[in-house]
Amino acid sequence: MVESKHKWKAWLYLSPAIILLLVFTVWPIINTVRMAFLENYNSMGAVGGKIYAFGIGNFKQVLDYKLFLNCLGNTMLLTVLTVPLSTILALLIAVCLNAIKPLQRILQTIFFLPYVTNSIAIGMVFAAMFNMVGSAFGGENEIVVTAGIINNVIEFFGGEAVNWINAGSTYAANITVMVVYIVWNALPFKILILLGGLQSINKQYYDAARVDGTRRSRVFTKITVPLLSPMLAYVVITGFIGGFKEYSSIVGIFGEHMGPAGDAKRLNTMVGFIYDSLSTQQGRASAAALILFGIIFVVTMINLYVSKKKTHY
Amino acid sequence: MKILLQNLTKIFPGRGKKNTQEVIAVNDFTFEIPDGKLVGLLGPSGCGKSTTLYMISGLQKPSGGKIFFGEDDVTELSAENRGVGLVFQNYALYPHMTVKQNILFPLQNLRGEDKLPKDKMIERAYYAAKLVQIDDLMDRKPSELSGGQQQRVAIARALVKMPKVLLLDEPLSNLDARLRLQTREEIRRIQKDTGITTIFVTHDQEEAMSISDLIVVMKLGVVQQIGKPQDVYDDPTNLFVAKFLGTPPINVFTGKVSGGKLFIGDAPVLDVPGVEDREVTVGIRPEGFVLDENGPLVCGLNSVEVMGRDVSVVCRHENAVSPVIRAIIDADNKVAAGETVRYTLKPHKVFLFSKEDENRIRF
């Protein structure tokens, strides 16, 4: 404990961090709440001296807005699909990586590469891979020419090219591409965490299991997974939070229209909705942000509750 | 079931550029462990005793030699299929399972015709738990147990599938002194009750001596001596074994044999008929000293420690290898205060060793 006459020194040393936090974290949070509860709040108007009434109109507006439910649905769907998928894949890859000794370092590096690459840039590469040229202009003499490597592979194996992301593509195709991209993007971090967890498990548990004649599948389900459960819980919870904030991955593939050509905003998400409202309707954006916060909060609480029961620390 | 180790050898290859030297952990170990006996592998750390144990369990593969369980060659059999029970030094209890789940785990692994119905499994688990007296702790997690209790759970887990061989790796090293005494008796009792051939590893000679039927003393991967604890203590084959067994340790002197008499310094302390004249290393057990006013061995007296039943006389001698020597004598004998103390020696507590190779010279 610091003696009281030196307390001011402690505050002095803490002050840069505290000031930064106050200005850039605490005040924006308070301000967001304030704006959300002022009817039709608009910052231009506020600068002009307009007084806004207190009320929950912004929230009503958000919920009434047809596109909002669309955004919420997209966000939920992507999260529910990608979090379990990426977690299971990351777990399997981490277990495999942990099992092999030669080349482990190199493979670890390769698996980690997506993490240090710009997600918009990767999105553009993915867009090129899933691209399809020609089919969109389906005139009578139009020859369908595929350009993306994915469709090349499909055709090589005798399949029919799929319109993944271009104009006229189906919602299911769009979501498939998004799931592949988001899962791929989410893997490195999860693998890193899970591999670290695996390497910290005492090898003697595995020796004990071997002496006890345990099958490999049972070792995995009864020993590896439970002992890894704190890391799994962490990965799932951060995965859900990240999933609800999905935005840049869709921009990466579909551009800021948030949808295939001719159907803009089809894949818009919660964060996208907030951004869209931000330039003109700050009140509505704030209300949407609070709603998003509420959803993440509830989901995280459920996650924590479940993991407390299932996790061994 | 008897276990036969035949020329068992384990070589760890040198790793990396800096450390190219290979290590011979166990060197040409041949030994038949009789059925139903408790055998202690004893030696200082790094002597290969744990490696031997792990080779018997199947967790490590021998570099050479064979292992037989009964008549079956199990050298190539993996740990999963050997059916041994192994208790690890730090128990390796699964931390996420209750005591009951831990004990049940090996049974749930059984497949095919060995598979037991559920109630039979529970019955067996409780039987094993009763054997080690933890049947009232079945629903606790390992972290909620004391070291001694965890140890018992580990033994119960190893016993529950009724292994043909029970292996214990330093089973008492994590327990406090009192618990250690109690637990080693317990291990002895359980072993007697079940009749399972048991091998345990320890660096504590007292532990090994007190409960083993047979002890194997090892040094740097080479077996030094095998025998009943008392026999090994009374008749060590070399200086290492003599020094390793016994508390307080044996007192070592430099001496010489001349004309059938053993000299320590200039004093002829003992008749050693049949030994040629030579320089020798002399080992004298603490209990080999007898107070005698006219005794030939004259030592400087440091102090007298009364320990109830016995008296430990701490003294010094210029020909002793260590700065102090300890003699244990009966408390009935009063040690006269003074500068020196004189002893005669009990011949069967005095061992002569060659100065060159430290092997025993018998007389």
mmCIF file of C-alpha atoms in Angstrom, chain B residues 56-344:
data_model
loop_
_atom_site.group_PDB
_atom_site.id
_atom_site.type_symbol
_atom_site.label_atom_id
_atom_site.label_comp_id
_atom_site.label_asym_id
_atom_site.label_seq_id
_atom_site.Cartn_x
_atom_site.Cartn_y
_atom_site.Cartn_z
ATOM 1 C CA ILE B 56 8.545 -52.719 -17.715
ATOM 2 C CA SER B 57 5.374 -50.629 -18.057
ATOM 3 C CA GLY B 58 5.859 -50.319 -21.809
ATOM 4 C CA LEU B 59 5.957 -46.532 -21.845
ATOM 5 C CA GLN B 60 9.574 -46.671 -22.933
ATOM 6 C CA LYS B 61 11.019 -49.060 -25.448
ATOM 7 C CA PRO B 62 14.213 -50.872 -24.508
ATOM 8 C CA SER B 63 17.209 -50.411 -26.806
ATOM 9 C CA GLY B 64 18.155 -54.017 -26.223
ATOM 10 C CA GLY B 65 17.177 -57.068 -24.252
ATOM 11 C CA LYS B 66 13.841 -58.657 -23.510
ATOM 12 C CA ILE B 67 11.073 -58.480 -20.935
ATOM 13 C CA PHE B 68 8.961 -61.493 -20.062
ATOM 14 C CA PHE B 69 5.733 -61.515 -18.053
ATOM 15 C CA GLY B 70 5.437 -65.109 -16.978
ATOM 16 C CA GLU B 71 6.292 -67.026 -20.138
ATOM 17 C CA ASP B 72 5.168 -64.303 -22.526
ATOM 18 C CA ASP B 73 7.642 -62.043 -24.268
ATOM 19 C CA VAL B 74 6.116 -58.575 -23.887
ATOM 20 C CA THR B 75 9.094 -56.580 -25.165
ATOM 21 C CA GLU B 76 7.240 -55.439 -28.266
ATOM 22 C CA LEU B 77 3.856 -55.095 -26.581
ATOM 23 C CA SER B 78 2.694 -51.501 -26.146
ATOM 24 C CA ALA B 79 1.787 -50.084 -22.759
ATOM 25 C CA GLU B 80 -1.923 -50.256 -23.582
ATOM 26 C CA ASN B 81 -1.814 -54.010 -23.902
ATOM 27 C CA ARG B 82 0.465 -54.994 -21.053
ATOM 28 C CA GLY B 83 -2.121 -54.730 -18.321
ATOM 29 C CA VAL B 84 0.165 -53.238 -15.738
ATOM 30 C CA GLY B 85 -0.859 -50.800 -13.040
ATOM 31 C CA LEU B 86 1.394 -47.794 -12.724
ATOM 32 C CA VAL B 87 1.465 -45.173 -9.984
ATOM 33 C CA PHE B 88 3.274 -42.052 -11.048
ATOM 34 C CA GLN B 89 5.525 -39.996 -8.853
ATOM 35 C CA ASN B 90 3.103 -37.078 -8.867
ATOM 36 C CA TYR B 91 0.138 -39.439 -9.210
ATOM 37 C CA ALA B 92 -1.145 -38.051 -12.562
ATOM 38 C CA LEU B 93 -4.743 -38.145 -11.374
ATOM 39 C CA TYR B 94 -7.059 -36.665 -13.969
ATOM 40 C CA PRO B 95 -7.884 -33.313 -12.370
ATOM 41 C CA HIS B 96 -11.272 -32.939 -14.035
ATOM 42 C CA MET B 97 -12.639 -36.224 -12.767
ATOM 43 C CA THR B 98 -13.847 -37.151 -9.317
ATOM 44 C CA VAL B 99 -12.076 -39.846 -7.355
ATOM 45 C CA LYS B 100 -14.738 -42.300 -8.460
ATOM 46 C CA GLN B 101 -14.374 -41.379 -12.121
ATOM 47 C CA ASN B 102 -10.610 -41.637 -11.823
ATOM 48 C CA ILE B 103 -10.812 -45.124 -10.387
ATOM 49 C CA LEU B 104 -13.469 -46.191 -12.887
ATOM 50 C CA PHE B 105 -11.498 -44.892 -15.854
ATOM 51 C CA PRO B 106 -9.290 -47.957 -16.463
ATOM 52 C CA LEU B 107 -12.343 -50.226 -16.220
ATOM 53 C CA GLN B 108 -14.268 -48.182 -18.752
ATOM 54 C CA ASN B 109 -11.394 -48.689 -21.163
ATOM 55 C CA LEU B 110 -11.844 -52.433 -21.181
ATOM 56 C CA ARG B 111 -13.229 -53.799 -24.415
ATOM 57 C CA GLY B 112 -14.514 -57.007 -25.870
ATOM 58 C CA GLU B 113 -14.867 -59.908 -23.485
ATOM 59 C CA ASP B 114 -13.135 -58.040 -20.667
ATOM 60 C CA LYS B 115 -15.873 -55.431 -20.655
ATOM 61 C CA LEU B 116 -17.785 -55.330 -17.385
ATOM 62 C CA PRO B 117 -21.405 -54.401 -16.757
ATOM 63 C CA LYS B 118 -21.810 -51.056 -15.079
ATOM 64 C CA ASP B 119 -22.742 -52.265 -11.606
ATOM 65 C CA LYS B 120 -19.803 -54.655 -11.646
ATOM 66 C CA MET B 121 -17.487 -51.746 -12.472
ATOM 67 C CA ILE B 122 -18.808 -49.691 -9.569
ATOM 68 C CA GLU B 123 -18.427 -52.678 -7.294
ATOM 69 C CA ARG B 124 -14.819 -53.141 -8.358
ATOM 70 C CA ALA B 125 -14.093 -49.441 -7.946
ATOM 71 C CA TYR B 126 -15.464 -49.472 -4.423
ATOM 72 C CA TYR B 127 -13.508 -52.604 -3.635
ATOM 73 C CA ALA B 128 -10.285 -50.922 -4.738
ATOM 74 C CA ALA B 129 -11.203 -47.769 -2.863
ATOM 75 C CA LYS B 130 -11.867 -49.744 0.314
ATOM 76 C CA LEU B 131 -8.537 -51.446 -0.038
ATOM 77 C CA VAL B 132 -6.783 -48.095 0.199
ATOM 78 C CA GLN B 133 -9.388 -46.667 2.582
ATOM 79 C CA ILE B 134 -10.684 -43.817 0.491
ATOM 80 C CA ASP B 135 -14.219 -45.081 -0.105
ATOM 81 C CA ASP B 136 -15.609 -42.043 1.741
ATOM 82 C CA LEU B 137 -13.923 -39.605 -0.654
ATOM 83 C CA MET B 138 -15.357 -40.920 -3.899
ATOM 84 C CA ASP B 139 -17.092 -37.714 -4.988
ATOM 85 C CA ARG B 140 -14.208 -35.343 -4.376
ATOM 86 C CA LYS B 141 -11.928 -33.920 -7.027
ATOM 87 C CA PRO B 142 -8.202 -34.649 -6.722
ATOM 88 C CA SER B 143 -7.515 -30.997 -5.911
ATOM 89 C CA GLU B 144 -9.656 -31.362 -2.799
ATOM 90 C CA LEU B 145 -7.530 -34.189 -1.437
ATOM 91 C CA SER B 146 -4.343 -34.197 0.590
ATOM 92 C CA GLY B 147 -1.147 -35.620 -0.857
ATOM 93 C CA GLY B 148 -1.584 -38.895 0.977
ATOM 94 C CA GLN B 149 -5.162 -39.258 -0.171
ATOM 95 C CA GLN B 150 -4.206 -38.531 -3.763
ATOM 96 C CA GLN B 151 -1.546 -41.180 -3.460
ATOM 97 C CA ARG B 152 -4.140 -43.709 -2.350
ATOM 98 C CA VAL B 153 -6.418 -42.780 -5.221
ATOM 99 C CA ALA B 154 -3.537 -43.343 -7.598
ATOM 100 C CA ILE B 155 -2.923 -46.765 -6.106
ATOM 101 C CA ALA B 156 -6.624 -47.600 -6.273
ATOM 102 C CA ARG B 157 -6.703 -46.565 -9.923
ATOM 103 C CA ALA B 158 -3.719 -48.794 -10.623
ATOM 104 C CA LEU B 159 -5.233 -51.727 -8.732
ATOM 105 C CA VAL B 160 -8.796 -51.572 -9.973
ATOM 106 C CA LYS B 161 -8.233 -53.524 -13.165
ATOM 107 C CA MET B 162 -6.449 -56.192 -11.124
ATOM 108 C CA PRO B 163 -3.135 -55.884 -12.928
ATOM 109 C CA LYS B 164 -0.670 -58.707 -13.019
ATOM 110 C CA VAL B 165 2.071 -56.252 -12.185
ATOM 111 C CA LEU B 166 1.949 -53.119 -10.080
ATOM 112 C CA LEU B 167 4.616 -50.494 -10.665
ATOM 113 C CA LEU B 168 5.210 -47.565 -8.343
ATOM 114 C CA ASP B 169 7.486 -44.671 -9.269
ATOM 115 C CA GLU B 170 8.821 -42.944 -6.146
ATOM 116 C CA PRO B 171 5.450 -43.475 -4.493
ATOM 117 C CA LEU B 172 6.287 -41.762 -1.236
ATOM 118 C CA SER B 173 8.461 -38.873 -2.323
ATOM 119 C CA ASN B 174 5.669 -36.293 -2.203
ATOM 120 C CA LEU B 175 4.516 -37.189 1.285
ATOM 121 C CA ASP B 176 5.647 -35.779 4.601
ATOM 122 C CA ALA B 177 7.743 -37.925 6.901
ATOM 123 C CA ARG B 178 4.923 -39.238 9.082
ATOM 124 C CA LEU B 179 2.637 -40.021 6.204
ATOM 125 C CA ARG B 180 5.496 -41.673 4.406
ATOM 126 C CA LEU B 181 5.987 -44.149 7.218
ATOM 127 C CA GLN B 182 2.286 -44.869 7.359
ATOM 128 C CA THR B 183 1.858 -45.169 3.604
ATOM 129 C CA ARG B 184 4.768 -47.507 3.115
ATOM 130 C CA GLU B 185 3.221 -49.904 5.599
ATOM 131 C CA GLU B 186 -0.009 -49.488 3.675
ATOM 132 C CA ILE B 187 1.661 -50.362 0.384
ATOM 133 C CA ARG B 188 3.156 -53.416 2.009
ATOM 134 C CA ARG B 189 -0.235 -54.461 3.357
ATOM 135 C CA ILE B 190 -2.022 -53.941 0.050
ATOM 136 C CA GLN B 191 0.667 -55.865 -1.765
ATOM 137 C CA LYS B 192 0.388 -58.753 0.686
ATOM 138 C CA ASP B 193 -3.425 -58.710 0.476
ATOM 139 C CA THR B 194 -3.524 -58.773 -3.296
ATOM 140 C CA GLY B 195 -0.405 -60.822 -3.958
ATOM 141 C CA ILE B 196 0.361 -58.717 -7.019
ATOM 142 C CA THR B 197 3.970 -58.710 -8.122
ATOM 143 C CA THR B 198 5.036 -55.191 -7.278
ATOM 144 C CA ILE B 199 8.060 -53.175 -8.290
ATOM 145 C CA PHE B 200 8.734 -49.802 -6.806
ATOM 146 C CA VAL B 201 11.394 -47.219 -7.374
ATOM 147 C CA THR B 202 12.940 -45.145 -4.661
ATOM 148 C CA HIS B 203 16.077 -43.260 -3.829
ATOM 149 C CA ASP B 204 15.373 -43.620 -0.121
ATOM 150 C CA GLN B 205 17.220 -46.675 1.145
ATOM 151 C CA GLU B 206 15.252 -46.794 4.382
ATOM 152 C CA GLU B 207 12.005 -46.985 2.444
ATOM 153 C CA ALA B 208 13.320 -49.759 0.230
ATOM 154 C CA MET B 209 14.824 -51.717 3.111
ATOM 155 C CA SER B 210 11.723 -51.522 5.262
ATOM 156 C CA ILE B 211 9.113 -53.003 2.945
ATOM 157 C CA SER B 212 10.822 -54.867 0.115
ATOM 158 C CA ASP B 213 11.223 -58.586 -0.245
ATOM 159 C CA LEU B 214 14.121 -57.920 -2.540
ATOM 160 C CA ILE B 215 16.095 -54.831 -3.335
ATOM 161 C CA VAL B 216 18.043 -54.012 -6.450
ATOM 162 C CA VAL B 217 20.756 -51.418 -5.954
ATOM 163 C CA MET B 218 21.676 -49.554 -9.128
ATOM 164 C CA LYS B 219 24.335 -47.042 -10.029
ATOM 165 C CA LEU B 220 24.716 -45.290 -13.390
ATOM 166 C CA GLY B 221 22.564 -47.858 -15.143
ATOM 167 C CA VAL B 222 24.439 -50.852 -13.785
ATOM 168 C CA VAL B 223 22.990 -53.212 -11.222
ATOM 169 C CA GLN B 224 25.300 -53.356 -8.224
ATOM 170 C CA GLN B 225 23.619 -55.927 -6.053
ATOM 171 C CA ILE B 226 20.358 -57.822 -5.751
ATOM 172 C CA GLY B 227 19.162 -59.512 -2.610
ATOM 173 C CA LYS B 228 17.063 -59.446 0.509
ATOM 174 C CA PRO B 229 17.427 -56.070 2.211
ATOM 175 C CA GLN B 230 19.144 -57.464 5.282
ATOM 176 C CA ASP B 231 21.517 -59.577 3.201
ATOM 177 C CA VAL B 232 22.512 -56.634 1.070
ATOM 178 C CA TYR B 233 23.021 -54.522 4.148
ATOM 179 C CA ASP B 234 25.074 -57.183 5.911
ATOM 180 C CA ASP B 235 27.046 -58.270 2.913
ATOM 181 C CA PRO B 236 27.558 -55.466 0.384
ATOM 182 C CA THR B 237 29.500 -56.347 -2.717
ATOM 183 C CA ASN B 238 31.178 -52.999 -3.107
ATOM 184 C CA LEU B 239 31.784 -49.679 -1.446
ATOM 185 C CA PHE B 240 28.914 -47.968 -3.289
ATOM 186 C CA VAL B 241 26.332 -50.391 -1.944
ATOM 187 C CA ALA B 242 27.834 -50.226 1.535
ATOM 188 C CA LYS B 243 27.693 -46.440 1.481
ATOM 189 C CA PHE B 244 24.208 -46.264 -0.019
ATOM 190 C CA LEU B 245 22.488 -48.458 2.539
ATOM 191 C CA GLY B 246 22.122 -47.595 6.180
ATOM 192 C CA THR B 247 21.367 -44.532 8.272
ATOM 193 C CA PRO B 248 23.534 -43.134 9.632
ATOM 194 C CA PRO B 249 25.783 -44.077 6.726
ATOM 195 C CA ILE B 250 28.719 -46.360 6.995
ATOM 196 C CA ASN B 251 32.001 -44.820 8.210
ATOM 197 C CA VAL B 252 34.809 -45.052 5.696
ATOM 198 C CA PHE B 253 38.500 -45.126 6.596
ATOM 199 C CA THR B 254 41.684 -45.627 4.689
ATOM 200 C CA GLY B 255 43.727 -48.475 6.031
ATOM 201 C CA LYS B 256 46.105 -51.226 5.155
ATOM 202 C CA VAL B 257 46.396 -54.928 5.721
ATOM 203 C CA SER B 258 49.691 -56.257 6.927
ATOM 204 C CA GLY B 259 50.410 -59.740 8.187
ATOM 205 C CA GLY B 260 46.759 -60.693 8.500
ATOM 206 C CA LYS B 261 45.969 -57.607 10.558
ATOM 207 C CA LEU B 262 43.995 -54.538 9.539
ATOM 208 C CA PHE B 263 45.639 -51.263 10.415
ATOM 209 C CA ILE B 264 43.852 -47.934 10.566
ATOM 210 C CA GLY B 265 46.638 -45.469 10.956
ATOM 211 C CA ASP B 266 49.245 -47.277 13.020
ATOM 212 C CA ALA B 267 46.787 -49.159 15.159
ATOM 213 C CA PRO B 268 46.032 -52.802 14.409
ATOM 214 C CA VAL B 269 42.274 -52.798 14.838
ATOM 215 C CA LEU B 270 41.144 -56.201 13.606
ATOM 216 C CA ASP B 271 42.423 -59.617 12.595
ATOM 217 C CA VAL B 272 41.703 -60.232 8.947
ATOM 218 C CA PRO B 273 43.056 -63.687 8.233
ATOM 219 C CA GLY B 274 43.658 -64.632 4.637
ATOM 220 C CA VAL B 275 43.930 -61.127 3.200
ATOM 221 C CA GLU B 276 47.177 -60.376 1.470
ATOM 222 C CA ASP B 277 49.109 -57.282 2.448
ATOM 223 C CA ARG B 278 47.711 -54.259 0.659
ATOM 224 C CA GLU B 279 46.165 -50.827 0.984
ATOM 225 C CA VAL B 280 42.415 -51.002 1.579
ATOM 226 C CA THR B 281 39.347 -48.884 2.137
ATOM 227 C CA VAL B 282 37.601 -49.837 5.352
ATOM 228 C CA GLY B 283 33.886 -49.478 5.936
ATOM 229 C CA ILE B 284 32.585 -49.767 9.483
ATOM 230 C CA ARG B 285 28.855 -49.702 10.220
ATOM 231 C CA PRO B 286 27.901 -47.292 13.009
ATOM 232 C CA GLU B 287 26.744 -50.222 15.094
ATOM 233 C CA GLY B 288 30.076 -51.990 14.565
ATOM 234 C CA PHE B 289 31.846 -49.977 17.255
ATOM 235 C CA VAL B 290 32.099 -51.284 20.811
ATOM 236 C CA LEU B 291 33.241 -48.959 23.569
ATOM 237 C CA ASP B 292 36.359 -50.359 25.150
ATOM 238 C CA GLU B 293 38.787 -48.506 27.412
ATOM 239 C CA ASN B 294 41.629 -50.499 25.959
ATOM 240 C CA GLY B 295 40.271 -50.674 22.418
ATOM 241 C CA PRO B 296 42.750 -50.290 19.581
ATOM 242 C CA LEU B 297 40.826 -47.621 17.594
ATOM 243 C CA VAL B 298 41.354 -44.255 19.198
ATOM 244 C CA CYS B 299 39.103 -41.440 18.004
ATOM 245 C CA GLY B 300 38.808 -37.796 18.998
ATOM 246 C CA LEU B 301 35.464 -37.215 20.711
ATOM 247 C CA ASN B 302 33.279 -34.451 19.266
ATOM 248 C CA SER B 303 29.950 -34.889 20.944
ATOM 249 C CA VAL B 304 27.448 -37.406 22.198
ATOM 250 C CA GLU B 305 23.868 -37.337 20.916
ATOM 251 C CA VAL B 306 21.410 -39.188 23.098
ATOM 252 C CA MET B 307 18.492 -40.497 21.078
ATOM 253 C CA GLY B 308 16.614 -42.407 23.751
ATOM 254 C CA ARG B 309 17.237 -46.005 22.955
ATOM 255 C CA ASP B 310 20.631 -45.396 21.412
ATOM 256 C CA VAL B 311 23.496 -43.044 21.790
ATOM 257 C CA SER B 312 25.175 -41.616 18.744
ATOM 258 C CA VAL B 313 28.809 -40.845 19.404
ATOM 259 C CA VAL B 314 30.166 -38.270 16.988
ATOM 260 C CA CYS B 315 33.907 -38.449 16.736
ATOM 261 C CA ARG B 316 36.789 -37.870 14.368
ATOM 262 C CA HIS B 317 39.774 -39.785 13.121
ATOM 263 C CA GLU B 318 42.571 -38.635 10.889
ATOM 264 C CA ASN B 319 42.221 -41.666 8.628
ATOM 265 C CA ALA B 320 38.500 -41.276 8.182
ATOM 266 C CA VAL B 321 37.373 -40.132 4.740
ATOM 267 C CA SER B 322 34.689 -37.828 6.093
ATOM 268 C CA PRO B 323 35.360 -35.250 8.829
ATOM 269 C CA VAL B 324 33.073 -36.942 11.329
ATOM 270 C CA ILE B 325 32.364 -40.559 12.098
ATOM 271 C CA ARG B 326 29.326 -41.797 13.907
ATOM 272 C CA ALA B 327 29.096 -44.754 16.222
ATOM 273 C CA ILE B 328 25.750 -45.997 17.497
ATOM 274 C CA ILE B 329 25.966 -47.662 20.869
ATOM 275 C CA ASP B 330 23.465 -48.851 23.384
ATOM 276 C CA ALA B 331 22.229 -46.142 25.723
ATOM 277 C CA ASP B 332 23.206 -48.324 28.689
ATOM 278 C CA ASN B 333 26.845 -47.669 27.938
ATOM 279 C CA LYS B 334 27.974 -44.406 29.413
ATOM 280 C CA VAL B 335 30.450 -42.506 27.334
ATOM 281 C CA ALA B 336 33.109 -41.078 29.611
ATOM 282 C CA ALA B 337 33.665 -37.391 29.023
ATOM 283 C CA GLY B 338 37.112 -36.740 27.709
ATOM 284 C CA GLU B 339 39.229 -35.924 24.716
ATOM 285 C CA THR B 340 39.190 -39.349 23.127
ATOM 286 C CA VAL B 341 37.083 -42.438 22.930
ATOM 287 C CA ARG B 342 38.370 -45.953 22.234
ATOM 288 C CA TYR B 343 36.658 -48.774 20.413
ATOM 289 C CA THR B 344 37.049 -52.367 19.483
#
